Every structure is written in structure tokens, then in C-alpha cells.
Amino acid sequence: MMCATFDLDAALALAERHVTAGADIVDIGGVKAGPGDEVDLRAELEGLGRSFVTDSDTEVVLEAFAQWGPDAFDRFNGMFGLAIWDRHEERLTLARDHFGIKPLYVMRRGAGVLFASELKAIVTAVGPELAVDPTAMVASALYYWLPEQFDAVQGVHRLPAGTWTEYR
């Protein structure tokens, strides 16, 4: 479980060393590429002049984002939930895989945003000011699962599958 309340400078040292665009990445749920996807994307990026220091799929994600911006997410075939902080533009980009396999919970809070791969991380960070959404509770009881259009906790939503969003 990851929440945006940790030391980014320490956690993202690898990203800082390898991305010239000044972006950091938080791998919320693990970027898992399909067979050959990462290799093909790496080769394409190398053909465009990008260089790599490691064999990490996270480095491929960062270089793809530096090359194509949010259009890079359409090129990823694996499952992922991620956050990329562009310190030059002061922009946070959150993205979720096409099938919604990796969850990504988001809550606006004042001028900022909390995000996590598990709802309990946000509940732990925010505490008793949160409330259960009664409509979601009924939907959960009726269907034995929570449909995508409902959120279990008021004010905390799941980023829809196959989408991305930005915060400045």
C-alpha cells in the first residue's frame, strides 16, 4: 500500500537520475508489462534517441512519458496504477491500466490530493472525518460487489479504468 505522504526525494532517487524531463514516478500497484511489451517499447524509445541505464520497466514508463506525455499510457498493455510528478511543470499525473486491474483511489484535500492503491491507506491518513457513502453500501449489499460508478467512502473516488488525470 502506498500513499502520497512519504519522502518522495528518497523514494524516487532512481527516477531522478534517469529522466531528463525532471519527472518522478510513484509505482502505485506495479507496472506489469505483457510478454515483450516492455522490450518493444524500450526499442522504440531507443530508436527515438532515449537511453536507459537499467532494465527496469519503471524507467521505460518514465522515458515513454517524457517522450509522449499522457499519450504514452495508450502504449502500455500491462496492468498499472501510477503517479508521475513533473517538478518543472509542478504537475501530478495519475493513471490506471485499461482494464482497471490495479486500483487507484483519489481524494482532493484542500489544495492538494491524496492517492493510494488501497482505500485503507487514505482512510488511515485522513481518519474519522470520512463517511461511508450510503448508496454505495446498498449497492454493495445488493450486488455483493461495488459497481464502478459508486464510491465506498464519500469524497474518495476510484480513478476509472483506462484513464488518467492531472493535478496542478
Coordinates of C-alpha atoms in Angstrom, one line a residue:
M1 CA 0.0 0.0 0.0
M2 CA 1.4 3.4 -0.9
C3 CA 0.1 6.8 0.0
A4 CA 1.4 10.2 -1.1
T5 CA 2.6 11.1 2.4
F6 CA 6.1 9.7 2.2
D7 CA 9.5 11.2 1.3
L8 CA 9.5 11.5 -2.5
D9 CA 13.1 12.6 -2.7
A10 CA 14.3 9.4 -1.0
A11 CA 11.9 7.0 -2.7
L12 CA 12.4 8.3 -6.2
A13 CA 16.2 8.6 -6.5
L14 CA 16.3 6.2 -9.4
A15 CA 13.8 8.2 -11.4
E16 CA 15.6 11.5 -10.7
R17 CA 18.8 10.1 -12.1
H18 CA 17.4 8.8 -15.3
V19 CA 14.7 11.1 -16.6
T20 CA 15.8 14.3 -18.2
A21 CA 12.3 15.8 -18.1
G22 CA 12.5 16.2 -14.3
A23 CA 9.7 13.7 -13.6
D24 CA 9.4 11.3 -10.6
I25 CA 7.2 8.2 -10.7
V26 CA 5.3 6.5 -7.9
D27 CA 4.6 3.0 -8.9
I28 CA 1.3 2.6 -7.1
G29 CA 0.5 -1.0 -8.0
G30 CA 3.3 -2.3 -10.0
V31 CA 3.8 -1.8 -13.7
K32 CA 3.4 -5.3 -15.2
A33 CA 4.0 -5.5 -18.9
G34 CA 2.7 -8.3 -21.1
P35 CA 5.3 -10.6 -22.8
G36 CA 7.5 -8.5 -25.0
D37 CA 5.7 -5.2 -24.4
E38 CA 8.5 -3.6 -22.4
V39 CA 11.2 -4.8 -24.8
D40 CA 9.3 -3.4 -27.8
L41 CA 8.6 -0.1 -26.2
R42 CA 12.2 0.2 -25.0
A43 CA 13.5 -0.5 -28.5
E44 CA 11.1 2.1 -30.0
L45 CA 12.3 4.7 -27.4
E46 CA 15.9 3.9 -28.1
G47 CA 15.2 4.4 -31.8
L48 CA 14.0 7.9 -30.9
G49 CA 17.2 8.7 -29.0
R50 CA 16.2 7.8 -25.5
S51 CA 18.9 5.9 -23.4
F52 CA 18.5 3.6 -20.5
V53 CA 20.7 2.8 -17.5
T54 CA 18.7 -0.1 -16.0
D55 CA 16.5 -2.9 -17.2
S56 CA 13.6 -1.5 -15.1
D57 CA 10.1 -1.3 -16.6
T58 CA 9.7 1.8 -14.4
E59 CA 12.5 3.5 -16.4
V60 CA 10.7 2.6 -19.6
V61 CA 7.5 4.1 -18.3
L62 CA 9.3 7.4 -17.3
E63 CA 11.1 7.7 -20.7
A64 CA 7.8 6.9 -22.5
F65 CA 6.1 9.7 -20.5
A66 CA 8.9 12.1 -21.2
Q67 CA 8.6 11.3 -24.9
W68 CA 4.9 11.2 -25.4
G69 CA 3.3 12.7 -22.3
P70 CA -0.1 11.1 -21.3
D71 CA -0.3 9.6 -24.8
A72 CA 2.2 7.1 -23.5
F73 CA -0.4 5.4 -21.4
D74 CA -2.2 4.1 -24.6
R75 CA 1.0 2.3 -25.5
F76 CA 1.1 0.3 -22.2
N77 CA -0.5 -3.1 -22.4
G78 CA 0.1 -4.3 -18.8
M79 CA -1.6 -3.6 -15.6
F80 CA -0.6 -0.4 -13.7
G81 CA -1.7 2.3 -11.3
L82 CA 0.9 5.1 -11.2
A83 CA 1.6 8.7 -10.4
I84 CA 4.2 10.9 -12.1
W85 CA 5.3 14.2 -10.6
D86 CA 6.7 16.7 -13.1
R87 CA 8.6 19.1 -10.8
H88 CA 9.3 21.6 -13.6
E89 CA 5.6 21.9 -14.5
E90 CA 4.5 21.2 -10.9
R91 CA 2.0 18.7 -12.3
L92 CA 0.9 15.4 -10.9
T93 CA -0.4 12.9 -13.4
L94 CA -2.3 9.8 -12.1
A95 CA -3.0 6.9 -14.5
R96 CA -4.7 3.5 -14.3
D97 CA -4.5 0.5 -16.6
H98 CA -7.0 -0.2 -19.4
F99 CA -8.9 -3.0 -17.6
G100 CA -8.8 -1.4 -14.1
I101 CA -6.8 -4.3 -12.6
K102 CA -4.8 -2.0 -10.4
P103 CA -6.9 0.3 -8.3
L104 CA -6.1 3.9 -7.7
Y105 CA -8.0 5.8 -5.1
V106 CA -8.0 9.6 -5.1
M107 CA -9.2 12.3 -2.7
R108 CA -9.0 16.1 -3.1
R109 CA -7.9 17.7 0.2
G110 CA -7.6 21.4 0.4
A111 CA -5.3 22.5 -2.4
G112 CA -3.7 19.0 -2.6
V113 CA -4.6 15.4 -3.4
L114 CA -4.2 12.1 -1.6
F115 CA -3.9 8.9 -3.7
A116 CA -3.2 5.3 -2.9
S117 CA -3.5 1.8 -4.2
E118 CA -5.8 0.8 -1.3
L119 CA -8.7 2.6 0.2
K120 CA -7.5 1.8 3.7
A121 CA -4.4 4.0 3.1
I122 CA -6.5 7.1 2.6
V123 CA -8.8 6.2 5.5
T124 CA -5.7 5.8 7.7
A125 CA -4.3 9.1 6.6
V126 CA -7.5 11.1 6.9
G127 CA -9.3 9.3 9.7
P128 CA -12.6 10.0 11.3
E129 CA -13.7 12.9 9.0
L130 CA -14.6 10.4 6.3
A131 CA -18.0 8.9 6.0
V132 CA -19.3 5.8 4.2
D133 CA -21.5 6.5 1.2
P134 CA -24.9 5.0 2.0
T135 CA -25.8 4.5 -1.7
A136 CA -22.6 2.5 -2.2
M137 CA -23.4 0.5 0.9
V138 CA -26.8 -0.5 -0.6
A139 CA -25.3 -1.3 -4.0
S140 CA -22.6 -3.5 -2.3
A141 CA -25.3 -5.4 -0.4
L142 CA -27.4 -5.9 -3.5
Y143 CA -24.7 -6.9 -5.9
Y144 CA -22.1 -8.4 -3.5
W145 CA -19.5 -6.0 -5.0
L146 CA -19.2 -2.3 -5.6
P147 CA -20.0 -1.2 -9.1
E148 CA -17.6 1.2 -10.7
Q149 CA -20.0 4.2 -10.6
F150 CA -20.1 4.0 -6.7
D151 CA -17.5 5.0 -4.2
A152 CA -17.4 3.3 -0.8
V153 CA -16.3 6.5 1.1
Q154 CA -17.7 9.9 0.4
G155 CA -15.1 12.2 -1.2
V156 CA -12.8 9.3 -2.2
H157 CA -13.2 8.0 -5.8
R158 CA -11.5 5.4 -7.9
L159 CA -9.8 6.7 -11.0
P160 CA -11.8 4.9 -13.8
A161 CA -10.1 2.1 -15.7
G162 CA -8.1 3.2 -18.7
T163 CA -8.0 6.9 -17.7
W164 CA -5.5 9.5 -16.4
T165 CA -5.9 12.8 -14.7
E166 CA -3.7 15.8 -13.8
Y167 CA -3.4 18.0 -10.8
R168 CA -1.5 21.3 -10.7

